mmCIF file of C-alpha atoms in Angstrom:
data_model
loop_
_atom_site.group_PDB
_atom_site.id
_atom_site.type_symbol
_atom_site.label_atom_id
_atom_site.label_comp_id
_atom_site.label_asym_id
_atom_site.label_seq_id
_atom_site.Cartn_x
_atom_site.Cartn_y
_atom_site.Cartn_z
ATOM 1 C CA UNK A 1 -74.419 -148.927 195.556
ATOM 2 C CA UNK A 2 -71.055 -148.779 196.459
ATOM 3 C CA UNK A 3 -70.109 -149.368 200.161
ATOM 4 C CA UNK A 4 -67.458 -147.192 201.514
ATOM 5 C CA UNK A 5 -67.510 -148.260 205.055
ATOM 6 C CA UNK A 6 -64.078 -147.940 206.983
ATOM 7 C CA UNK A 7 -65.140 -151.170 208.904
ATOM 8 C CA UNK A 8 -65.835 -153.144 205.795
ATOM 9 C CA UNK A 9 -62.294 -152.287 204.737
ATOM 10 C CA UNK A 10 -60.104 -153.839 206.878
ATOM 11 C CA UNK A 11 -61.171 -157.480 207.003
ATOM 12 C CA UNK A 12 -60.955 -157.163 203.140
ATOM 13 C CA UNK A 13 -57.357 -155.619 203.058
ATOM 14 C CA UNK A 14 -55.890 -157.903 205.848
ATOM 15 C CA UNK A 15 -57.317 -161.467 204.063
ATOM 16 C CA UNK A 16 -55.857 -160.474 200.852
ATOM 17 C CA UNK A 17 -52.721 -159.579 202.889
ATOM 18 C CA UNK A 18 -52.833 -163.030 204.632
ATOM 19 C CA UNK A 19 -52.709 -164.738 201.176
ATOM 20 C CA UNK A 20 -50.556 -162.054 198.822
ATOM 21 C CA UNK A 21 -48.272 -160.619 201.420
ATOM 22 C CA UNK A 22 -44.740 -159.827 200.143
ATOM 23 C CA UNK A 23 -41.811 -161.736 201.654
ATOM 24 C CA UNK A 24 -38.925 -159.030 202.995
ATOM 25 C CA UNK A 25 -36.088 -159.150 204.889
ATOM 26 C CA UNK A 26 -37.056 -156.585 207.742
ATOM 27 C CA UNK A 27 -40.715 -158.001 207.992
ATOM 28 C CA UNK A 28 -42.807 -160.695 210.526
ATOM 29 C CA UNK A 29 -45.444 -162.511 207.614
ATOM 30 C CA UNK A 30 -48.979 -163.176 208.770
ATOM 31 C CA UNK A 31 -47.667 -166.243 209.956
ATOM 32 C CA UNK A 32 -45.312 -165.999 211.765
ATOM 33 C CA UNK A 33 -46.977 -163.082 213.885
ATOM 34 C CA UNK A 34 -49.725 -165.493 214.537
ATOM 35 C CA UNK A 35 -47.517 -167.818 215.905
ATOM 36 C CA UNK A 36 -46.190 -165.164 218.399
ATOM 37 C CA UNK A 37 -42.821 -163.242 216.750
ATOM 38 C CA UNK A 38 -43.034 -160.001 217.050
ATOM 39 C CA UNK A 39 -40.665 -157.307 214.438
ATOM 40 C CA UNK A 40 -37.093 -156.236 215.513
ATOM 41 C CA UNK A 41 -37.949 -152.319 215.826
ATOM 42 C CA UNK A 42 -34.465 -151.852 214.939
ATOM 43 C CA UNK A 43 -35.017 -153.861 211.609
ATOM 44 C CA UNK A 44 -38.509 -152.000 210.986
ATOM 45 C CA UNK A 45 -36.282 -148.787 211.390
ATOM 46 C CA UNK A 46 -33.338 -149.342 209.513
ATOM 47 C CA UNK A 47 -35.318 -150.665 206.705
ATOM 48 C CA UNK A 48 -37.952 -146.961 206.306
ATOM 49 C CA UNK A 49 -35.088 -145.407 206.326
ATOM 50 C CA UNK A 50 -33.584 -146.514 203.642
ATOM 51 C CA UNK A 51 -36.465 -146.800 201.686
ATOM 52 C CA UNK A 52 -37.219 -143.412 201.821
ATOM 53 C CA UNK A 53 -37.344 -142.297 198.428
ATOM 54 C CA UNK A 54 -35.568 -145.872 197.253
ATOM 55 C CA UNK A 55 -37.077 -149.274 195.634
ATOM 56 C CA UNK A 56 -37.579 -152.266 197.811
ATOM 57 C CA UNK A 57 -35.152 -154.534 195.409
ATOM 58 C CA UNK A 58 -32.107 -151.644 195.888
ATOM 59 C CA UNK A 59 -32.837 -152.055 199.763
ATOM 60 C CA UNK A 60 -32.188 -155.120 199.856
ATOM 61 C CA UNK A 61 -28.562 -156.102 199.830
ATOM 62 C CA UNK A 62 -28.002 -152.573 202.456
ATOM 63 C CA UNK A 63 -30.186 -153.938 204.666
ATOM 64 C CA UNK A 64 -28.284 -157.353 204.845
ATOM 65 C CA UNK A 65 -24.635 -155.542 205.143
ATOM 66 C CA UNK A 66 -25.815 -153.312 207.223
ATOM 67 C CA UNK A 67 -27.054 -156.152 210.022
ATOM 68 C CA UNK A 68 -23.837 -157.810 209.131
ATOM 69 C CA UNK A 69 -21.939 -155.550 210.001
ATOM 70 C CA UNK A 70 -24.066 -153.918 213.010
ATOM 71 C CA UNK A 71 -26.622 -156.542 214.368
ATOM 72 C CA UNK A 72 -28.128 -154.758 216.791
ATOM 73 C CA UNK A 73 -28.383 -150.774 216.987
ATOM 74 C CA UNK A 74 -25.981 -150.333 220.166
ATOM 75 C CA UNK A 75 -23.572 -151.889 217.009
ATOM 76 C CA UNK A 76 -24.355 -149.332 214.821
ATOM 77 C CA UNK A 77 -24.546 -146.341 217.212
ATOM 78 C CA UNK A 78 -20.906 -147.373 218.105
ATOM 79 C CA UNK A 79 -19.369 -147.671 214.538
ATOM 80 C CA UNK A 80 -17.219 -144.652 213.406
ATOM 81 C CA UNK A 81 -19.287 -142.360 211.304
ATOM 82 C CA UNK A 82 -17.173 -142.962 208.363
ATOM 83 C CA UNK A 83 -17.361 -146.634 208.133
ATOM 84 C CA UNK A 84 -21.372 -145.895 207.912
ATOM 85 C CA UNK A 85 -21.145 -143.429 205.252
ATOM 86 C CA UNK A 86 -19.229 -145.925 203.459
ATOM 87 C CA UNK A 87 -21.608 -148.522 203.631
ATOM 88 C CA UNK A 88 -24.413 -146.240 202.651
ATOM 89 C CA UNK A 89 -22.566 -145.444 199.599
ATOM 90 C CA UNK A 90 -24.695 -145.752 196.385
ATOM 91 C CA UNK A 91 -28.200 -145.594 198.052
ATOM 92 C CA UNK A 92 -28.370 -142.004 197.699
ATOM 93 C CA UNK A 93 -29.768 -139.032 200.085
ATOM 94 C CA UNK A 94 -26.758 -138.610 202.179
ATOM 95 C CA UNK A 95 -28.494 -136.993 205.226
ATOM 96 C CA UNK A 96 -30.379 -139.977 206.184
ATOM 97 C CA UNK A 97 -27.180 -141.793 206.864
ATOM 98 C CA UNK A 98 -25.848 -139.146 208.684
ATOM 99 C CA UNK A 99 -29.557 -139.055 210.864
ATOM 100 C CA UNK A 100 -29.331 -142.574 211.084
ATOM 101 C CA UNK A 101 -26.099 -142.755 213.228
ATOM 102 C CA UNK A 102 -27.235 -139.687 215.534
ATOM 103 C CA UNK A 103 -30.369 -141.371 215.941
ATOM 104 C CA UNK A 104 -28.384 -144.617 216.903
ATOM 105 C CA UNK A 105 -26.311 -143.098 218.806
ATOM 106 C CA UNK A 106 -29.559 -141.210 220.436
ATOM 107 C CA UNK A 107 -31.352 -144.278 221.232
ATOM 108 C CA UNK A 108 -28.192 -145.869 222.754
ATOM 109 C CA UNK A 109 -27.323 -143.432 224.737
ATOM 110 C CA UNK A 110 -30.778 -141.473 225.850
ATOM 111 C CA UNK A 111 -32.974 -144.608 225.810
ATOM 112 C CA UNK A 112 -31.243 -147.367 226.668
ATOM 113 C CA UNK A 113 -30.813 -149.125 223.902
ATOM 114 C CA UNK A 114 -34.279 -149.503 223.380
ATOM 115 C CA UNK A 115 -36.777 -147.328 220.973
ATOM 116 C CA UNK A 116 -39.498 -145.393 222.094
ATOM 117 C CA UNK A 117 -42.879 -147.793 221.221
ATOM 118 C CA UNK A 118 -45.074 -144.500 220.227
ATOM 119 C CA UNK A 119 -45.400 -142.597 217.030
ATOM 120 C CA UNK A 120 -44.064 -139.135 219.810
ATOM 121 C CA UNK A 121 -41.089 -140.637 221.675
ATOM 122 C CA UNK A 122 -39.990 -141.493 217.786
ATOM 123 C CA UNK A 123 -40.424 -139.091 216.450
ATOM 124 C CA UNK A 124 -38.294 -137.058 218.283
ATOM 125 C CA UNK A 125 -35.724 -138.976 217.856
ATOM 126 C CA UNK A 126 -32.894 -137.097 215.052
ATOM 127 C CA UNK A 127 -34.153 -138.252 211.248
ATOM 128 C CA UNK A 128 -37.678 -139.316 212.182
ATOM 129 C CA UNK A 129 -40.842 -137.440 210.595
ATOM 130 C CA UNK A 130 -44.225 -138.593 210.455
ATOM 131 C CA UNK A 131 -44.101 -141.214 207.979
ATOM 132 C CA UNK A 132 -41.500 -142.997 209.884
ATOM 133 C CA UNK A 133 -42.676 -142.543 213.244
ATOM 134 C CA UNK A 134 -46.080 -144.058 212.031
ATOM 135 C CA UNK A 135 -44.630 -146.926 210.183
ATOM 136 C CA UNK A 136 -42.557 -148.256 213.228
ATOM 137 C CA UNK A 137 -45.015 -147.692 216.027
ATOM 138 C CA UNK A 138 -47.638 -149.751 213.536
ATOM 139 C CA UNK A 139 -45.525 -152.316 212.702
ATOM 140 C CA UNK A 140 -43.257 -152.478 215.910
ATOM 141 C CA UNK A 141 -44.796 -152.290 218.697
ATOM 142 C CA UNK A 142 -48.671 -152.290 216.945
ATOM 143 C CA UNK A 143 -49.596 -149.130 217.453
ATOM 144 C CA UNK A 144 -53.052 -147.683 215.686
ATOM 145 C CA UNK A 145 -50.675 -145.475 213.475
ATOM 146 C CA UNK A 146 -52.346 -143.847 210.186
ATOM 147 C CA UNK A 147 -48.727 -145.067 208.078
ATOM 148 C CA UNK A 148 -48.621 -143.389 204.454
ATOM 149 C CA UNK A 149 -46.240 -143.406 202.170
ATOM 150 C CA UNK A 150 -46.990 -143.117 198.191
ATOM 151 C CA UNK A 151 -48.069 -146.271 197.598
ATOM 152 C CA UNK A 152 -51.096 -146.108 200.549
ATOM 153 C CA UNK A 153 -51.618 -142.054 198.659
ATOM 154 C CA UNK A 154 -52.408 -143.802 195.730
ATOM 155 C CA UNK A 155 -54.293 -146.840 197.241
ATOM 156 C CA UNK A 156 -56.720 -144.412 199.318
ATOM 157 C CA UNK A 157 -57.250 -141.546 196.595
ATOM 158 C CA UNK A 158 -58.479 -143.909 194.020
ATOM 159 C CA UNK A 159 -60.438 -145.853 196.585
ATOM 160 C CA UNK A 160 -62.169 -142.128 197.540
ATOM 161 C CA UNK A 161 -61.205 -140.428 194.542
ATOM 162 C CA UNK A 162 -59.820 -137.789 195.687
ATOM 163 C CA UNK A 163 -59.298 -135.379 193.295
ATOM 164 C CA UNK A 164 -57.768 -132.805 194.914
ATOM 165 C CA UNK A 165 -53.996 -132.453 194.252
ATOM 166 C CA UNK A 166 -51.226 -133.494 196.099
ATOM 167 C CA UNK A 167 -49.295 -132.297 198.249
ATOM 168 C CA UNK A 168 -52.125 -130.243 199.568
ATOM 169 C CA UNK A 169 -54.599 -133.256 199.887
ATOM 170 C CA UNK A 170 -52.548 -135.280 202.101
ATOM 171 C CA UNK A 171 -54.354 -134.072 205.322
ATOM 172 C CA UNK A 172 -57.251 -135.692 203.557
ATOM 173 C CA UNK A 173 -55.759 -138.365 202.632
ATOM 174 C CA UNK A 174 -54.112 -139.153 206.267
ATOM 175 C CA UNK A 175 -57.340 -138.489 207.812
ATOM 176 C CA UNK A 176 -58.922 -141.187 205.375
ATOM 177 C CA UNK A 177 -56.120 -143.953 206.349
ATOM 178 C CA UNK A 178 -56.764 -143.118 209.886
ATOM 179 C CA UNK A 179 -60.543 -144.162 209.478
ATOM 180 C CA UNK A 180 -59.594 -147.330 207.958
ATOM 181 C CA UNK A 181 -56.740 -148.303 210.151
ATOM 182 C CA UNK A 182 -58.287 -150.685 212.306
ATOM 183 C CA UNK A 183 -57.089 -151.494 215.902
ATOM 184 C CA UNK A 184 -56.641 -155.118 215.470
ATOM 185 C CA UNK A 185 -53.129 -155.381 213.391
ATOM 186 C CA UNK A 186 -52.633 -152.471 212.809
ATOM 187 C CA UNK A 187 -49.295 -152.587 211.536
ATOM 188 C CA UNK A 188 -50.232 -155.332 209.327
ATOM 189 C CA UNK A 189 -53.256 -153.081 208.034
ATOM 190 C CA UNK A 190 -50.564 -150.791 207.572
ATOM 191 C CA UNK A 191 -48.230 -153.171 205.233
ATOM 192 C CA UNK A 192 -51.089 -154.621 203.680
ATOM 193 C CA UNK A 193 -51.612 -150.745 202.112
ATOM 194 C CA UNK A 194 -48.302 -150.791 201.165
ATOM 195 C CA UNK A 195 -48.125 -154.438 198.765
ATOM 196 C CA UNK A 196 -51.664 -153.525 197.687
ATOM 197 C CA UNK A 197 -50.240 -149.838 196.198
ATOM 198 C CA UNK A 198 -46.876 -152.013 195.066
ATOM 199 C CA UNK A 199 -48.769 -155.097 193.406
ATOM 200 C CA UNK A 200 -51.909 -154.579 192.381
ATOM 201 C CA UNK A 201 -52.833 -150.658 192.576
ATOM 202 C CA UNK A 202 -49.760 -149.580 190.805
ATOM 203 C CA UNK A 203 -49.223 -146.035 188.798
ATOM 204 C CA UNK A 204 -49.884 -147.468 185.373
ATOM 205 C CA UNK A 205 -52.044 -150.333 184.367
ATOM 206 C CA UNK A 206 -53.891 -151.301 187.946
ATOM 207 C CA UNK A 207 -54.946 -154.847 188.473
ATOM 208 C CA UNK A 208 -58.248 -153.646 189.379
ATOM 209 C CA UNK A 209 -59.348 -157.655 188.910
ATOM 210 C CA UNK A 210 -57.430 -158.534 191.779
ATOM 211 C CA UNK A 211 -58.075 -156.031 194.169
ATOM 212 C CA UNK A 212 -59.870 -156.650 197.727
ATOM 213 C CA UNK A 213 -61.042 -152.983 197.317
ATOM 214 C CA UNK A 214 -62.228 -153.148 193.742
ATOM 215 C CA UNK A 215 -66.063 -152.874 194.989
ATOM 216 C CA UNK A 216 -65.464 -150.429 196.869
ATOM 217 C CA UNK A 217 -63.118 -148.664 194.661
ATOM 218 C CA UNK A 218 -64.880 -144.775 193.873
ATOM 219 C CA UNK A 219 -61.982 -144.412 190.567
ATOM 220 C CA UNK A 220 -62.408 -147.869 189.818
ATOM 221 C CA UNK A 221 -66.186 -147.348 189.145
ATOM 222 C CA UNK A 222 -65.208 -144.261 187.511
ATOM 223 C CA UNK A 223 -62.959 -146.560 184.909
ATOM 224 C CA UNK A 224 -60.460 -144.396 185.818
ATOM 225 C CA UNK A 225 -58.105 -145.225 188.342
ATOM 226 C CA UNK A 226 -55.155 -144.148 186.543
ATOM 227 C CA UNK A 227 -55.998 -140.296 186.916
ATOM 228 C CA UNK A 228 -55.694 -140.727 190.633
ATOM 229 C CA UNK A 229 -53.454 -139.274 192.788
ATOM 230 C CA UNK A 230 -54.085 -136.339 191.072
ATOM 231 C CA UNK A 231 -50.598 -134.408 191.508
ATOM 232 C CA UNK A 232 -49.709 -130.278 191.019
ATOM 233 C CA UNK A 233 -47.620 -129.787 187.501
ATOM 234 C CA UNK A 234 -43.851 -129.808 188.054
ATOM 235 C CA UNK A 235 -41.387 -127.547 187.829
ATOM 236 C CA UNK A 236 -39.006 -127.764 185.423
ATOM 237 C CA UNK A 237 -35.756 -129.170 186.994
ATOM 238 C CA UNK A 238 -33.195 -126.998 186.602
ATOM 239 C CA UNK A 239 -29.715 -127.646 184.983
ATOM 240 C CA UNK A 240 -26.279 -126.801 187.104
ATOM 241 C CA UNK A 241 -22.768 -127.480 185.505
ATOM 242 C CA UNK A 242 -18.715 -127.967 187.254
ATOM 243 C CA UNK A 243 -16.059 -130.011 186.968
ATOM 244 C CA UNK A 244 -14.713 -133.102 188.401
ATOM 245 C CA UNK A 245 -11.094 -133.864 188.302
ATOM 246 C CA UNK A 246 -9.333 -137.285 188.875
ATOM 247 C CA UNK A 247 -5.696 -137.779 189.420
ATOM 248 C CA UNK A 248 -4.308 -140.954 189.598
ATOM 249 C CA UNK A 249 -0.460 -141.849 190.617
ATOM 250 C CA UNK A 250 1.863 -144.128 188.179
ATOM 251 C CA UNK A 251 1.316 -146.313 191.407
ATOM 252 C CA UNK A 252 -2.138 -146.712 190.971
ATOM 253 C CA UNK A 253 -3.225 -143.883 193.945
ATOM 254 C CA UNK A 254 -6.093 -141.668 193.004
ATOM 255 C CA UNK A 255 -6.334 -138.607 195.095
ATOM 256 C CA UNK A 256 -9.787 -138.155 197.186
ATOM 257 C CA UNK A 257 -11.690 -135.695 199.319
ATOM 258 C CA UNK A 258 -14.407 -135.513 202.351
ATOM 259 C CA UNK A 259 -16.864 -132.871 201.667
ATOM 260 C CA UNK A 260 -17.916 -130.682 204.801
ATOM 261 C CA UNK A 261 -20.483 -132.227 206.789
ATOM 262 C CA UNK A 262 -23.280 -130.531 206.387
ATOM 263 C CA UNK A 263 -25.109 -129.712 203.026
ATOM 264 C CA UNK A 264 -25.468 -131.929 200.065
ATOM 265 C CA UNK A 265 -23.285 -134.834 200.188
ATOM 266 C CA UNK A 266 -22.347 -134.226 203.698
ATOM 267 C CA UNK A 267 -19.237 -135.968 204.810
ATOM 268 C CA UNK A 268 -19.303 -137.930 201.511
ATOM 269 C CA UNK A 269 -16.078 -138.784 199.496
ATOM 270 C CA UNK A 270 -15.467 -137.158 196.530
ATOM 271 C CA UNK A 271 -12.619 -136.485 193.504
ATOM 272 C CA UNK A 272 -11.733 -132.775 193.919
ATOM 273 C CA UNK A 273 -14.841 -130.452 191.751
ATOM 274 C CA UNK A 274 -15.438 -127.017 191.744
ATOM 275 C CA UNK A 275 -17.716 -125.114 194.006
ATOM 276 C CA UNK A 276 -20.992 -126.144 192.567
ATOM 277 C CA UNK A 277 -24.578 -126.267 194.086
ATOM 278 C CA UNK A 278 -27.974 -126.917 193.323
ATOM 279 C CA UNK A 279 -27.991 -122.981 192.681
ATOM 280 C CA UNK A 280 -24.515 -121.877 191.264
ATOM 281 C CA UNK A 281 -22.733 -122.980 188.923
ATOM 282 C CA UNK A 282 -19.207 -124.106 189.559
ATOM 283 C CA UNK A 283 -16.487 -123.721 186.973
ATOM 284 C CA UNK A 284 -15.998 -126.470 183.755
ATOM 285 C CA UNK A 285 -12.887 -125.491 182.685
ATOM 286 C CA UNK A 286 -9.024 -127.621 183.417
ATOM 287 C CA UNK A 287 -8.191 -124.078 184.583
ATOM 288 C CA UNK A 288 -9.898 -125.044 188.036
ATOM 289 C CA UNK A 289 -8.175 -127.602 188.453
ATOM 290 C CA UNK A 290 -7.062 -128.614 192.376
ATOM 291 C CA UNK A 291 -2.827 -128.342 190.925
ATOM 292 C CA UNK A 292 -1.218 -127.676 187.383
ATOM 293 C CA UNK A 293 -1.056 -131.072 185.734
ATOM 294 C CA UNK A 294 -1.522 -132.648 182.237
ATOM 295 C CA UNK A 295 -5.293 -132.430 182.925
ATOM 296 C CA UNK A 296 -7.092 -134.118 180.109
ATOM 297 C CA UNK A 297 -10.897 -133.781 179.014
ATOM 298 C CA UNK A 298 -12.819 -137.220 179.112
ATOM 299 C CA UNK A 299 -16.228 -136.282 178.407
ATOM 300 C CA UNK A 300 -19.015 -135.600 180.601
ATOM 301 C CA UNK A 301 -21.193 -137.368 183.105
ATOM 302 C CA UNK A 302 -25.141 -136.437 184.197
ATOM 303 C CA UNK A 303 -26.449 -137.071 187.800
ATOM 304 C CA UNK A 304 -30.334 -135.998 188.532
ATOM 305 C CA UNK A 305 -30.725 -135.074 192.017
ATOM 306 C CA UNK A 306 -33.674 -134.474 193.326
ATOM 307 C CA UNK A 307 -34.390 -130.573 192.728
ATOM 308 C CA UNK A 308 -31.796 -130.291 189.950
ATOM 309 C CA UNK A 309 -29.993 -131.783 187.590
ATOM 310 C CA UNK A 310 -26.187 -131.980 187.100
ATOM 311 C CA UNK A 311 -23.545 -132.135 184.699
ATOM 312 C CA UNK A 312 -19.829 -132.608 185.443
ATOM 313 C CA UNK A 313 -16.677 -132.214 183.046
ATOM 314 C CA UNK A 314 -14.448 -135.006 183.849
ATOM 315 C CA UNK A 315 -10.735 -134.211 183.366
ATOM 316 C CA UNK A 316 -8.022 -137.000 184.303
ATOM 317 C CA UNK A 317 -4.231 -136.629 184.827
ATOM 318 C CA UNK A 318 -1.222 -139.011 185.146
ATOM 319 C CA UNK A 319 0.300 -137.044 188.193
ATOM 320 C CA UNK A 320 3.135 -137.671 190.924
ATOM 321 C CA UNK A 321 1.961 -137.060 194.578
ATOM 322 C CA UNK A 322 0.681 -133.981 195.435
ATOM 323 C CA UNK A 323 -0.676 -132.700 199.303
ATOM 324 C CA UNK A 324 -3.698 -131.193 198.923
ATOM 325 C CA UNK A 325 -5.727 -129.401 201.704
ATOM 326 C CA UNK A 326 -8.255 -132.391 203.312
ATOM 327 C CA UNK A 327 -7.112 -134.532 200.434
ATOM 328 C CA UNK A 328 -5.736 -138.373 200.394
ATOM 329 C CA UNK A 329 -4.187 -140.609 198.203
ATOM 330 C CA UNK A 330 -5.992 -143.710 197.816
ATOM 331 C CA UNK A 331 -5.900 -147.485 195.854
ATOM 332 C CA UNK A 332 -7.643 -147.232 192.931
ATOM 333 C CA UNK A 333 -8.430 -150.944 194.168
ATOM 334 C CA UNK A 334 -9.840 -149.990 197.280
ATOM 335 C CA UNK A 335 -12.216 -147.231 195.615
ATOM 336 C CA UNK A 336 -15.128 -149.380 196.197
ATOM 337 C CA UNK A 337 -15.063 -149.727 199.768
ATOM 338 C CA UNK A 338 -15.243 -145.561 200.408
ATOM 339 C CA UNK A 339 -17.623 -143.574 200.674
ATOM 340 C CA UNK A 340 -18.579 -141.886 197.763
ATOM 341 C CA UNK A 341 -21.766 -140.972 196.339
ATOM 342 C CA UNK A 342 -23.011 -142.275 192.899
ATOM 343 C CA UNK A 343 -22.449 -139.134 191.212
ATOM 344 C CA UNK A 344 -18.749 -139.471 192.011
ATOM 345 C CA UNK A 345 -18.070 -142.888 191.004
ATOM 346 C CA UNK A 346 -19.658 -141.874 187.650
ATOM 347 C CA UNK A 347 -17.156 -139.493 187.385
ATOM 348 C CA UNK A 348 -13.759 -142.450 188.589
ATOM 349 C CA UNK A 349 -15.046 -144.449 186.111
ATOM 350 C CA UNK A 350 -15.948 -141.928 183.105
ATOM 351 C CA UNK A 351 -11.935 -141.446 183.417
ATOM 352 C CA UNK A 352 -10.644 -144.728 184.570
ATOM 353 C CA UNK A 353 -12.922 -147.336 182.840
ATOM 354 C CA UNK A 354 -12.587 -150.023 185.081
ATOM 355 C CA UNK A 355 -12.173 -147.997 189.054
ATOM 356 C CA UNK A 356 -15.062 -150.282 190.540
ATOM 357 C CA UNK A 357 -14.671 -153.977 188.161
ATOM 358 C CA UNK A 358 -14.200 -156.056 191.158
ATOM 359 C CA UNK A 359 -10.188 -156.940 192.264
ATOM 360 C CA UNK A 360 -8.803 -160.259 192.869
ATOM 361 C CA UNK A 361 -6.823 -160.055 196.857
#
C-alpha cells in the first residue's frame, strides 16, 4: 500500500539532498548550512530573478558578472541603469532587468539595504511575485514557505498523480507543496524539490529508480510519470514581420538607438527597425529605412519571443554618419559591450558577419 503521509516525505527528500545536491554559486550547501553559514539574501534574490524562464547554465556567468560589478545590493542600486541593461543583455525577458534595478533601489533607499524577511514584505518589492517571494523567504530566511517552480510542479503532480491540467491545477499543486514543506530546513527542502525535478524527475525519461519518492509516487505506481504534469493544449504562436537596418560608416561605426522604456525590450539598445510589435507587423522593405542610402538586403533572421515569432528582413548600408533621433554611432568593435538583446545581435550578425568576435585590445 502506498504511503503518502507528508510527514514521511520531507526526511526522505532531505536525506537525498544532503548526498546529491547540486553545487551552485548562489547556494549554501547542506554541510556549510549545518556549520552555520547563512544564505545571502542578495545572492538568492539575484539568482531567482535571473533563473526565471532561463536555465541554470545560462545564468551562472551572468550571476558572476553581476557580483563582480555590484557586490552588494546597494552597489546595484547606485549603478547607472544603462550599465545594468548592458550587463543583462543576452539573458532575455528584459523587464526583469528593469525591475531588478527598481527593486535594488527600493531595498537600498527604503529598507536600509536589507531585504525584508517575510513573503509579504518581499512581495511588496518591485518585480517580486508569489514564487520569488516564497523562494527568498525559504532559502534566505528559512521561512516555511511553499516554493513552486516548474521543476516542483512536475515532482508534485507526479507524486499525487494530479490529472487536472495546468495552469488551472496550480493552486492544488501549491497546497500539496505546502503540506509537504517542513518547519525544519524549509529552504533546503525547497532547493531539494528543485534539484529532484532538474536531475531525477525530468520531463522525459525520469530516473524513477533513483528517486527518494519512488515508493510513494502515484504516477510511478501507474507506470506513467511522463504524462504528468498535464498541460492545456498550447496555442500556435503568431508570426510577425519587420525589418532591421544596419548602417555602418567607412570608419567602422554602426548606428544604434535606444528603445523606449516601456514595452517589449524596453530601454534596450537596437539598430533602427520598423514598427513591429507582438500584435502588428512592421514594414519589411528598404522603403522603410531611417534615411536614404544604398541599402542592400542580406537575409532574414528569426527570433522566438514568449508569445510570438518575429521574422526580420535585414538590410545593410555603407554610409557616412547621419543624424538620427535618439541615435548614436558606436564602433563595431564595441558592440559586445552594448545593451543589445539577442534579436538585435542576430540582425547585426546577419549584416556584419564578424561583429561579435572578440577583438584584440
